[in-house]
Coordinates of C-alpha atoms in Angstrom, one line a residue:
M573 CA -20.8 6.2 -0.4
T574 CA -20.8 8.7 2.4
T575 CA -22.3 12.1 1.9
S576 CA -19.0 13.8 2.5
L577 CA -17.1 11.5 0.1
A578 CA -19.7 11.9 -2.6
A579 CA -19.6 15.7 -2.2
A580 CA -15.8 15.8 -2.4
L581 CA -15.7 13.6 -5.5
N582 CA -18.5 15.5 -7.3
S583 CA -16.9 18.8 -6.5
L584 CA -13.6 17.7 -8.0
A585 CA -15.3 16.2 -11.0
G586 CA -17.1 19.6 -11.6
D587 CA -13.8 21.4 -12.2
D588 CA -14.0 22.6 -15.8
T589 CA -10.5 21.3 -16.8
I590 CA -11.0 17.9 -15.1
A591 CA -14.5 17.5 -16.6
Q592 CA -13.2 18.2 -20.1
L593 CA -10.4 15.6 -19.6
A594 CA -12.9 13.1 -18.3
R595 CA -15.1 13.6 -21.4
E596 CA -12.1 13.2 -23.7
I597 CA -10.9 10.1 -22.0
S598 CA -14.4 8.6 -22.2
E599 CA -14.7 9.4 -25.9
Q600 CA -11.3 8.0 -26.7
A601 CA -12.0 4.8 -24.7
A602 CA -15.4 4.3 -26.3
D603 CA -13.8 4.6 -29.8
L604 CA -11.0 2.2 -28.9
R605 CA -13.4 -0.3 -27.4
F606 CA -14.4 -1.5 -30.9
H607 CA -10.9 -2.0 -32.2
E608 CA -10.7 -5.3 -34.2
A609 CA -7.9 -6.6 -32.0
L610 CA -10.2 -6.4 -29.0
R611 CA -12.9 -8.3 -30.8
R612 CA -10.5 -11.1 -31.7
R613 CA -7.6 -11.0 -29.3
S614 CA -8.6 -8.9 -26.3
R615 CA -6.6 -11.0 -23.7
E616 CA -3.5 -10.7 -25.8
A617 CA -4.0 -6.9 -26.3
R618 CA -4.5 -6.4 -22.6
T619 CA -1.3 -8.4 -21.8
A620 CA 0.7 -6.5 -24.4
A621 CA -0.5 -3.2 -22.8
A622 CA 0.6 -4.4 -19.4
V623 CA 4.1 -5.3 -20.8
A624 CA 4.3 -1.8 -22.3
T625 CA 3.2 -0.2 -19.0
T626 CA 5.9 -2.2 -17.1
T627 CA 8.5 -0.8 -19.4
H628 CA 7.3 2.7 -19.1
L629 CA 7.2 2.6 -15.3
A630 CA 10.7 1.0 -15.1
N631 CA 12.1 3.6 -17.5
A632 CA 10.5 6.5 -15.6
A633 CA 12.3 5.1 -12.4
G634 CA 15.6 5.2 -14.3
L635 CA 16.2 1.4 -14.2
P636 CA 18.8 0.2 -16.7
P637 CA 17.5 -1.6 -19.8
R638 CA 17.3 -5.4 -19.4
G639 CA 16.4 -6.4 -23.0
D640 CA 13.0 -7.1 -24.5
L641 CA 10.7 -7.7 -21.6
A642 CA 8.1 -9.6 -23.6
A643 CA 10.7 -12.0 -25.0
M644 CA 12.1 -12.5 -21.5
I645 CA 8.7 -13.3 -20.1
V646 CA 7.9 -15.8 -22.9
A647 CA 11.4 -17.5 -22.4
G648 CA 11.1 -17.5 -18.6
Q649 CA 14.3 -15.6 -18.3
A650 CA 13.2 -12.8 -16.0
D651 CA 14.7 -12.6 -12.5
G652 CA 12.1 -13.0 -9.8
T653 CA 13.8 -10.3 -7.6
D654 CA 14.4 -7.8 -10.4
A655 CA 12.3 -4.6 -10.1
R656 CA 11.1 -4.9 -13.7
W657 CA 9.9 -8.5 -13.2
R658 CA 8.2 -7.6 -9.9
T659 CA 6.5 -4.7 -11.6
W660 CA 5.3 -7.0 -14.4
R661 CA 3.9 -9.5 -11.9
I662 CA 1.7 -6.9 -10.3
L663 CA 0.4 -5.6 -13.6
R664 CA -0.1 -9.2 -14.9
R665 CA -2.0 -10.2 -11.8
S666 CA -4.2 -7.1 -12.1
L667 CA -5.5 -8.4 -15.5
E668 CA -7.4 -11.1 -13.6
Y669 CA -9.6 -8.4 -12.0
Y670 CA -10.8 -6.7 -15.1
G671 CA -13.4 -9.3 -16.0
A672 CA -14.0 -10.5 -19.6
L673 CA -14.4 -7.7 -22.1
G674 CA -18.2 -7.3 -22.6
G675 CA -18.9 -9.8 -19.8
T676 CA -19.8 -9.5 -16.2
P677 CA -17.5 -7.1 -14.3
D678 CA -15.2 -8.7 -11.8
R679 CA -16.2 -8.1 -8.1
T680 CA -13.3 -9.5 -6.2
P681 CA -13.2 -7.6 -2.8
A682 CA -10.7 -4.8 -2.5
G683 CA -8.8 -6.4 0.3
Q684 CA -8.4 -9.6 -1.5
L685 CA -7.1 -8.1 -4.7
M686 CA -4.7 -5.7 -2.9
T687 CA -3.3 -8.6 -1.0
A688 CA -2.7 -10.5 -4.2
L689 CA -1.0 -7.5 -5.9
R690 CA 1.3 -6.9 -2.9
R691 CA 2.2 -10.6 -2.8
D692 CA 3.0 -10.9 -6.5
G693 CA 5.1 -7.7 -6.4
G694 CA 7.1 -8.7 -3.3
L695 CA 5.7 -5.7 -1.5
P696 CA 5.8 -5.9 2.3
A697 CA 2.7 -6.4 4.4
P698 CA 1.1 -2.9 4.8
D699 CA 2.3 -0.9 7.8
P700 CA -0.2 1.4 9.5
A701 CA 0.3 4.2 6.9
A702 CA -0.2 1.8 4.0
A703 CA -3.2 0.2 5.7
R704 CA -4.8 3.6 6.0
H705 CA -4.3 4.2 2.3
Q706 CA -5.7 0.8 1.5
R707 CA -8.9 1.5 3.6
I708 CA -9.4 4.7 1.5
I709 CA -8.8 2.7 -1.7
A710 CA -11.4 0.2 -0.6
A711 CA -13.9 3.0 0.0
L712 CA -13.2 4.6 -3.3
L713 CA -13.5 1.3 -5.2
S714 CA -17.0 0.8 -3.8
A715 CA -18.1 4.4 -3.8
G716 CA -19.7 4.6 -7.2
G717 CA -18.5 8.2 -7.7
P718 CA -17.5 10.0 -10.9
A719 CA -15.3 7.4 -12.7
F720 CA -12.4 9.5 -13.7
V721 CA -11.7 11.4 -10.5
T722 CA -12.2 8.3 -8.5
T723 CA -9.7 6.4 -10.6
A724 CA -7.2 9.2 -10.2
L725 CA -7.5 9.3 -6.4
I726 CA -7.3 5.5 -6.2
W727 CA -4.0 5.8 -8.1
A728 CA -2.8 8.5 -5.6
H729 CA -3.6 6.4 -2.6
G730 CA -2.2 3.3 -4.3
Q731 CA 1.1 5.1 -4.6
G732 CA 0.9 6.0 -0.9
A733 CA 0.1 2.4 0.0
G734 CA 2.9 1.0 -2.2
W735 CA 5.5 3.5 -1.1
A736 CA 4.9 2.8 2.6
G737 CA 7.7 0.3 3.2
T738 CA 9.3 0.2 -0.3
A739 CA 9.9 2.3 -3.4
G740 CA 10.5 2.1 -7.1
P741 CA 8.5 0.8 -10.0
P742 CA 6.8 -2.1 -8.1
A743 CA 5.3 0.4 -5.7
S744 CA 4.2 2.6 -8.7
A745 CA 2.7 -0.4 -10.4
F746 CA 0.6 -1.1 -7.3
G747 CA -1.1 2.3 -7.7
A748 CA -1.3 2.1 -11.5
S749 CA -2.9 -1.4 -11.3
L750 CA -5.6 -0.4 -8.8
A751 CA -6.4 2.6 -10.9
K752 CA -6.7 0.5 -14.1
I753 CA -8.9 -2.0 -12.4
H754 CA -11.3 0.7 -11.4
A755 CA -11.2 2.3 -14.8
V756 CA -12.2 -1.0 -16.4
R757 CA -14.8 -1.9 -13.8
S758 CA -16.4 1.6 -13.8
G759 CA -16.6 1.7 -17.6
L760 CA -14.2 4.7 -17.9
E761 CA -11.9 2.5 -20.0
P762 CA -13.5 -0.9 -20.5
A763 CA -11.0 -2.2 -23.0
G764 CA -8.2 -2.1 -20.4
V765 CA -5.5 -1.4 -23.0
A766 CA -4.3 2.1 -22.1
V767 CA -0.5 2.1 -21.7
L768 CA 0.1 3.8 -18.4
D769 CA 3.2 5.8 -17.4
D770 CA 4.4 7.8 -14.4
V771 CA 1.9 10.5 -13.7
G772 CA 4.5 13.0 -12.6
E773 CA 3.5 15.9 -10.3
P774 CA 5.2 14.4 -7.2
E775 CA 4.7 17.6 -5.2
A776 CA 0.9 17.5 -5.9
L777 CA 0.8 13.9 -5.0
A778 CA 2.7 14.4 -1.7
D779 CA 0.6 17.5 -0.9
Y780 CA -2.7 15.7 -1.6
L781 CA -1.7 12.6 0.5
A782 CA -0.7 15.0 3.3
G783 CA -4.3 16.4 3.3
D784 CA -4.2 19.3 0.8
W785 CA -7.4 18.9 -1.1
Q786 CA -6.4 21.7 -3.5
A787 CA -3.6 19.5 -4.7
A788 CA -6.0 16.8 -5.7
A789 CA -7.1 18.9 -8.8
T790 CA -3.5 19.2 -10.0
W791 CA -3.0 15.5 -9.5
C792 CA -6.2 14.6 -11.4
E793 CA -5.2 16.9 -14.3
A794 CA -1.8 15.3 -14.6
C795 CA -3.4 11.8 -14.4
G796 CA -5.9 12.7 -17.1
L797 CA -3.2 14.0 -19.5
M798 CA -1.2 10.8 -19.0
W799 CA -4.3 8.6 -19.5
R800 CA -5.2 10.4 -22.7
A801 CA -1.7 9.7 -24.0
G802 CA -2.0 6.2 -22.7
L803 CA -5.1 5.5 -24.8
I804 CA -3.2 6.7 -27.9
A805 CA -0.4 4.3 -27.1
G806 CA -3.0 1.6 -26.4
R807 CA -4.4 2.0 -29.9
A808 CA -0.9 1.4 -31.2
V809 CA -0.6 -1.7 -29.1
C810 CA -3.9 -3.0 -30.5
D811 CA -2.7 -2.3 -34.1
D812 CA 0.5 -4.3 -33.4
V813 CA -1.4 -7.2 -31.8
L814 CA -3.8 -7.3 -34.8
A815 CA -0.7 -7.3 -37.1
G816 CA 1.0 -10.1 -35.1
A817 CA 3.8 -7.8 -34.0
R818 CA 3.0 -8.1 -30.2
G819 CA 1.6 -10.5 -27.8
G820 CA 2.4 -13.9 -26.3
A821 CA 3.6 -12.8 -22.9
T822 CA 0.9 -14.5 -20.9
T823 CA 2.8 -16.5 -18.4
T824 CA 2.2 -15.9 -14.7
R825 CA 5.5 -17.4 -13.5

């Protein structure tokens, strides 16, 4: 990690509000890590959380309902060109880069995993703007900086890389997936079952991506509030998986 990048990340992580959110997320995630569903059915719980995230991102984008996504996946009824299906494929592929819960962290190179996520979501090859964001993402993924702020900034640049050439929930899922991969790998959220949603704060995101470092704090706060809520939703997913009420959507078709 370069000295300037380390200083920037540490400065952001030192903000009182952001530091408090990071502590709360770490505490929630540590508690959730020992849920019985994760001991017995971790793969199923992670998949169910990815399905729920797909639904949240699609709903946030205003896509019309298309029925029970999990049931459609199991039945092979989803349309390969449909935005919900493309969003699901990105999130489903991202699960491969978490590594086994409690095992050795996955170390797939950043370029390789971003190529796979773009391919599965039908996103175009990165144009110069997207390529710039992807270089920043690669640097952040390998930086070893404070886990929460690094995760939040990866999400921001993932949004930028996804939006360069397309729009909608598949592009949002690209950013969300990269953030989730880092959250799992870094130990911020090792269970990998937080149910993610649209972060909001589009102005802060646009301002940060345009070079306004002050906007990064607003974006990180919004990301932290969303992640905190996502961990609560992730616990509900684990409860349902343990009770047999969710799961089964494991196909990669």
